[in-house]
mmCIF file of N, CA and C in Angstrom:
data_model
loop_
_atom_site.group_PDB
_atom_site.id
_atom_site.type_symbol
_atom_site.label_atom_id
_atom_site.label_comp_id
_atom_site.label_asym_id
_atom_site.label_seq_id
_atom_site.Cartn_x
_atom_site.Cartn_y
_atom_site.Cartn_z
ATOM 1 N N MET E 637 4.110 71.712 257.456
ATOM 2 C CA MET E 637 3.820 72.893 256.663
ATOM 3 C C MET E 637 4.529 74.091 257.286
ATOM 4 N N LYS E 638 5.219 74.834 256.450
ATOM 5 C CA LYS E 638 5.940 76.021 256.896
ATOM 6 C C LYS E 638 5.018 77.242 256.804
ATOM 7 N N ILE E 639 5.111 78.104 257.795
ATOM 8 C CA ILE E 639 4.396 79.375 257.771
ATOM 9 C C ILE E 639 5.429 80.451 257.491
ATOM 10 N N ILE E 640 5.291 81.100 256.339
ATOM 11 C CA ILE E 640 6.262 82.095 255.898
ATOM 12 C C ILE E 640 5.568 83.434 255.742
ATOM 13 N N LYS E 641 6.207 84.457 256.301
ATOM 14 C CA LYS E 641 5.703 85.824 256.157
ATOM 15 C C LYS E 641 6.768 86.652 255.460
ATOM 16 N N VAL E 642 6.349 87.387 254.445
ATOM 17 C CA VAL E 642 7.245 88.329 253.785
ATOM 18 C C VAL E 642 6.851 89.711 254.273
ATOM 19 N N LEU E 643 7.798 90.380 254.911
ATOM 20 C CA LEU E 643 7.550 91.690 255.492
ATOM 21 C C LEU E 643 8.020 92.765 254.529
ATOM 22 N N GLY E 644 7.141 93.659 254.159
ATOM 23 C CA GLY E 644 7.514 94.746 253.264
ATOM 24 C C GLY E 644 6.304 95.532 252.839
ATOM 25 N N THR E 645 6.556 96.716 252.339
ATOM 26 C CA THR E 645 5.472 97.642 252.015
ATOM 27 C C THR E 645 4.933 97.488 250.597
ATOM 28 N N GLY E 646 5.362 96.453 249.891
ATOM 29 C CA GLY E 646 4.854 96.231 248.541
ATOM 30 C C GLY E 646 5.792 96.689 247.450
ATOM 31 N N CYS E 647 7.042 96.946 247.776
ATOM 32 C CA CYS E 647 8.028 97.386 246.786
ATOM 33 C C CYS E 647 8.358 96.239 245.828
ATOM 34 N N ALA E 648 9.103 96.521 244.782
ATOM 35 C CA ALA E 648 9.466 95.502 243.791
ATOM 36 C C ALA E 648 10.240 94.358 244.436
ATOM 37 N N ASN E 649 11.170 94.661 245.329
ATOM 38 C CA ASN E 649 11.940 93.610 245.988
ATOM 39 C C ASN E 649 11.037 92.721 246.835
ATOM 40 N N CYS E 650 10.035 93.310 247.455
ATOM 41 C CA CYS E 650 9.098 92.540 248.277
ATOM 42 C C CYS E 650 8.289 91.602 247.393
ATOM 43 N N ARG E 651 7.802 92.099 246.275
ATOM 44 C CA ARG E 651 7.031 91.267 245.341
ATOM 45 C C ARG E 651 7.905 90.154 244.759
ATOM 46 N N ASN E 652 9.159 90.467 244.455
ATOM 47 C CA ASN E 652 10.079 89.462 243.918
ATOM 48 C C ASN E 652 10.375 88.379 244.955
ATOM 49 N N THR E 653 10.452 88.770 246.221
ATOM 50 C CA THR E 653 10.697 87.801 247.288
ATOM 51 C C THR E 653 9.512 86.853 247.428
ATOM 52 N N VAL E 654 8.308 87.394 247.380
ATOM 53 C CA VAL E 654 7.098 86.561 247.454
ATOM 54 C C VAL E 654 7.099 85.564 246.301
ATOM 55 N N ALA E 655 7.369 86.037 245.090
ATOM 56 C CA ALA E 655 7.373 85.171 243.912
ATOM 57 C C ALA E 655 8.445 84.085 244.035
ATOM 58 N N LEU E 656 9.617 84.447 244.526
ATOM 59 C CA LEU E 656 10.709 83.490 244.673
ATOM 60 C C LEU E 656 10.357 82.403 245.682
ATOM 61 N N VAL E 657 9.795 82.791 246.821
ATOM 62 C CA VAL E 657 9.406 81.811 247.841
ATOM 63 C C VAL E 657 8.350 80.864 247.278
ATOM 64 N N GLU E 658 7.363 81.414 246.581
ATOM 65 C CA GLU E 658 6.313 80.573 245.983
ATOM 66 C C GLU E 658 6.899 79.598 244.967
ATOM 67 N N THR E 659 7.799 80.072 244.132
ATOM 68 C CA THR E 659 8.404 79.239 243.099
ATOM 69 C C THR E 659 9.222 78.106 243.693
ATOM 70 N N VAL E 660 10.089 78.420 244.650
ATOM 71 C CA VAL E 660 10.950 77.399 245.249
ATOM 72 C C VAL E 660 10.109 76.361 245.996
ATOM 73 N N ALA E 661 9.092 76.810 246.721
ATOM 74 C CA ALA E 661 8.228 75.881 247.447
ATOM 75 C C ALA E 661 7.512 74.943 246.479
ATOM 76 N N ARG E 662 7.010 75.497 245.386
ATOM 77 C CA ARG E 662 6.305 74.688 244.387
ATOM 78 C C ARG E 662 7.265 73.670 243.762
ATOM 79 N N GLU E 663 8.479 74.109 243.407
ATOM 80 C CA GLU E 663 9.464 73.216 242.790
ATOM 81 C C GLU E 663 9.865 72.084 243.733
ATOM 82 N N LYS E 664 9.938 72.370 245.036
ATOM 83 C CA LYS E 664 10.331 71.350 246.016
ATOM 84 C C LYS E 664 9.146 70.514 246.494
ATOM 85 N N GLY E 665 7.931 70.936 246.142
ATOM 86 C CA GLY E 665 6.747 70.222 246.586
ATOM 87 C C GLY E 665 6.477 70.413 248.073
ATOM 88 N N VAL E 666 6.892 71.553 248.605
ATOM 89 C CA VAL E 666 6.708 71.847 250.028
ATOM 90 C C VAL E 666 5.456 72.708 250.199
ATOM 91 N N GLU E 667 4.582 72.287 251.108
ATOM 92 C CA GLU E 667 3.388 73.082 251.382
ATOM 93 C C GLU E 667 3.751 74.229 252.311
ATOM 94 N N ILE E 668 3.327 75.417 251.937
ATOM 95 C CA ILE E 668 3.584 76.595 252.771
ATOM 96 C C ILE E 668 2.305 77.405 252.911
ATOM 97 N N VAL E 669 2.273 78.192 253.964
ATOM 98 C CA VAL E 669 1.268 79.232 254.118
ATOM 99 C C VAL E 669 2.052 80.522 253.984
ATOM 100 N N LEU E 670 1.767 81.292 252.959
ATOM 101 C CA LEU E 670 2.529 82.512 252.685
ATOM 102 C C LEU E 670 1.656 83.726 252.985
ATOM 103 N N GLU E 671 2.186 84.592 253.825
ATOM 104 C CA GLU E 671 1.461 85.804 254.205
ATOM 105 C C GLU E 671 2.326 87.015 253.896
ATOM 106 N N LYS E 672 1.704 88.043 253.324
ATOM 107 C CA LYS E 672 2.400 89.303 253.079
ATOM 108 C C LYS E 672 2.006 90.267 254.194
ATOM 109 N N VAL E 673 3.001 90.791 254.885
ATOM 110 C CA VAL E 673 2.758 91.740 255.970
ATOM 111 C C VAL E 673 3.233 93.105 255.486
ATOM 112 N N GLU E 674 2.285 94.038 255.298
ATOM 113 C CA GLU E 674 2.618 95.348 254.756
ATOM 114 C C GLU E 674 2.433 96.472 255.767
ATOM 115 N N ASP E 675 1.923 96.146 256.933
ATOM 116 C CA ASP E 675 1.673 97.128 257.982
ATOM 117 C C ASP E 675 2.986 97.465 258.699
ATOM 118 N N LEU E 676 3.416 98.744 258.631
ATOM 119 C CA LEU E 676 4.714 99.142 259.187
ATOM 120 C C LEU E 676 4.894 98.808 260.665
ATOM 121 N N PRO E 677 3.920 99.086 261.534
ATOM 122 C CA PRO E 677 4.104 98.718 262.944
ATOM 123 C C PRO E 677 4.307 97.212 263.139
ATOM 124 N N SER E 678 3.621 96.399 262.341
ATOM 125 C CA SER E 678 3.796 94.946 262.429
ATOM 126 C C SER E 678 5.196 94.535 261.986
ATOM 127 N N ILE E 679 5.675 95.150 260.914
ATOM 128 C CA ILE E 679 7.024 94.859 260.414
ATOM 129 C C ILE E 679 8.055 95.225 261.474
ATOM 130 N N MET E 680 7.911 96.402 262.050
ATOM 131 C CA MET E 680 8.855 96.853 263.070
ATOM 132 C C MET E 680 8.765 95.981 264.325
ATOM 133 N N GLY E 681 7.605 95.384 264.564
ATOM 134 C CA GLY E 681 7.435 94.488 265.699
ATOM 135 C C GLY E 681 8.333 93.266 265.619
ATOM 136 N N TYR E 682 8.732 92.912 264.410
ATOM 137 C CA TYR E 682 9.674 91.804 264.221
ATOM 138 C C TYR E 682 11.121 92.272 264.342
ATOM 139 N N GLY E 683 11.323 93.582 264.502
ATOM 140 C CA GLY E 683 12.672 94.112 264.595
ATOM 141 C C GLY E 683 13.328 94.299 263.236
ATOM 142 N N VAL E 684 12.549 94.216 262.170
ATOM 143 C CA VAL E 684 13.074 94.363 260.815
ATOM 144 C C VAL E 684 13.035 95.838 260.436
ATOM 145 N N MET E 685 14.205 96.377 260.136
ATOM 146 C CA MET E 685 14.290 97.795 259.766
ATOM 147 C C MET E 685 14.564 97.979 258.272
ATOM 148 N N SER E 686 14.925 96.888 257.595
ATOM 149 C CA SER E 686 15.229 96.947 256.170
ATOM 150 C C SER E 686 14.435 95.843 255.468
ATOM 151 N N THR E 687 13.591 96.235 254.514
ATOM 152 C CA THR E 687 12.731 95.259 253.855
ATOM 153 C C THR E 687 13.300 94.873 252.493
ATOM 154 N N PRO E 688 12.902 93.752 251.945
ATOM 155 C CA PRO E 688 11.969 92.812 252.529
ATOM 156 C C PRO E 688 12.598 91.974 253.636
ATOM 157 N N GLY E 689 11.737 91.593 254.561
ATOM 158 C CA GLY E 689 12.139 90.666 255.608
ATOM 159 C C GLY E 689 11.374 89.370 255.412
ATOM 160 N N VAL E 690 11.942 88.291 255.904
ATOM 161 C CA VAL E 690 11.273 86.993 255.795
ATOM 162 C C VAL E 690 11.258 86.338 257.168
ATOM 163 N N VAL E 691 10.084 85.862 257.554
ATOM 164 C CA VAL E 691 9.896 85.167 258.825
ATOM 165 C C VAL E 691 9.428 83.746 258.490
ATOM 166 N N VAL E 692 10.146 82.755 259.018
ATOM 167 C CA VAL E 692 9.767 81.361 258.808
ATOM 168 C C VAL E 692 9.443 80.752 260.166
ATOM 169 N N ASP E 693 8.215 80.288 260.299
ATOM 170 C CA ASP E 693 7.741 79.684 261.548
ATOM 171 C C ASP E 693 8.057 80.559 262.766
ATOM 172 N N GLY E 694 7.815 81.873 262.611
ATOM 173 C CA GLY E 694 7.957 82.810 263.728
ATOM 174 C C GLY E 694 9.346 83.367 263.949
ATOM 175 N N LYS E 695 10.328 82.935 263.150
ATOM 176 C CA LYS E 695 11.713 83.392 263.330
ATOM 177 C C LYS E 695 12.150 84.212 262.122
ATOM 178 N N VAL E 696 12.713 85.402 262.370
ATOM 179 C CA VAL E 696 13.228 86.233 261.283
ATOM 180 C C VAL E 696 14.481 85.563 260.728
ATOM 181 N N VAL E 697 14.451 85.252 259.427
ATOM 182 C CA VAL E 697 15.588 84.574 258.801
ATOM 183 C C VAL E 697 16.286 85.435 257.757
ATOM 184 N N HIS E 698 15.679 86.584 257.423
ATOM 185 C CA HIS E 698 16.274 87.437 256.390
ATOM 186 C C HIS E 698 15.720 88.850 256.504
ATOM 187 N N ALA E 699 16.565 89.823 256.211
ATOM 188 C CA ALA E 699 16.107 91.217 256.142
ATOM 189 C C ALA E 699 16.987 91.977 255.162
ATOM 190 N N GLY E 700 16.353 92.779 254.320
ATOM 191 C CA GLY E 700 17.079 93.656 253.398
ATOM 192 C C GLY E 700 17.466 92.967 252.101
ATOM 193 N N GLY E 701 16.779 93.292 251.025
ATOM 194 C CA GLY E 701 17.110 92.741 249.716
ATOM 195 C C GLY E 701 16.435 91.398 249.468
ATOM 196 N N VAL E 702 16.437 91.015 248.193
ATOM 197 C CA VAL E 702 15.843 89.745 247.793
ATOM 198 C C VAL E 702 16.820 88.635 248.179
ATOM 199 N N PRO E 703 16.350 87.627 248.907
ATOM 200 C CA PRO E 703 17.245 86.529 249.284
ATOM 201 C C PRO E 703 17.636 85.703 248.064
ATOM 202 N N SER E 704 18.749 85.008 248.163
ATOM 203 C CA SER E 704 19.169 84.139 247.064
ATOM 204 C C SER E 704 18.278 82.898 247.019
ATOM 205 N N ARG E 705 18.236 82.280 245.855
ATOM 206 C CA ARG E 705 17.435 81.062 245.678
ATOM 207 C C ARG E 705 17.929 79.974 246.649
ATOM 208 N N SER E 706 19.248 79.862 246.811
ATOM 209 C CA SER E 706 19.786 78.830 247.700
ATOM 210 C C SER E 706 19.397 79.082 249.155
ATOM 211 N N LYS E 707 19.303 80.342 249.532
ATOM 212 C CA LYS E 707 18.888 80.681 250.895
ATOM 213 C C LYS E 707 17.432 80.277 251.118
ATOM 214 N N VAL E 708 16.571 80.598 250.157
ATOM 215 C CA VAL E 708 15.161 80.208 250.253
ATOM 216 C C VAL E 708 15.054 78.686 250.307
ATOM 217 N N ASP E 709 15.832 78.020 249.492
ATOM 218 C CA ASP E 709 15.832 76.566 249.460
ATOM 219 C C ASP E 709 16.186 75.988 250.837
ATOM 220 N N SER E 710 17.127 76.607 251.512
ATOM 221 C CA SER E 710 17.542 76.099 252.834
ATOM 222 C C SER E 710 16.455 76.271 253.890
ATOM 223 N N TRP E 711 15.574 77.262 253.736
ATOM 224 C CA TRP E 711 14.488 77.466 254.683
ATOM 225 C C TRP E 711 13.412 76.397 254.554
ATOM 226 N N LEU E 712 13.301 75.824 253.353
ATOM 227 C CA LEU E 712 12.225 74.872 253.083
ATOM 228 C C LEU E 712 12.699 73.448 253.232
#
């Protein structure tokens, strides 16, 4: 099971990233734990300065803008 965190303050891109991760995981049949992190100090603690950011199993894999579907697919 993958633990995925979407870092962002709730902007449209952040919401779209959450939806995209959920959709791709469901389509692939991959179980995930998805957490939305909206607290700015927590986001900055990951070193992410441009949101949305994505953390997979504790590692930052994306920052700034909605990731592509193929990129999300590669994480899962």
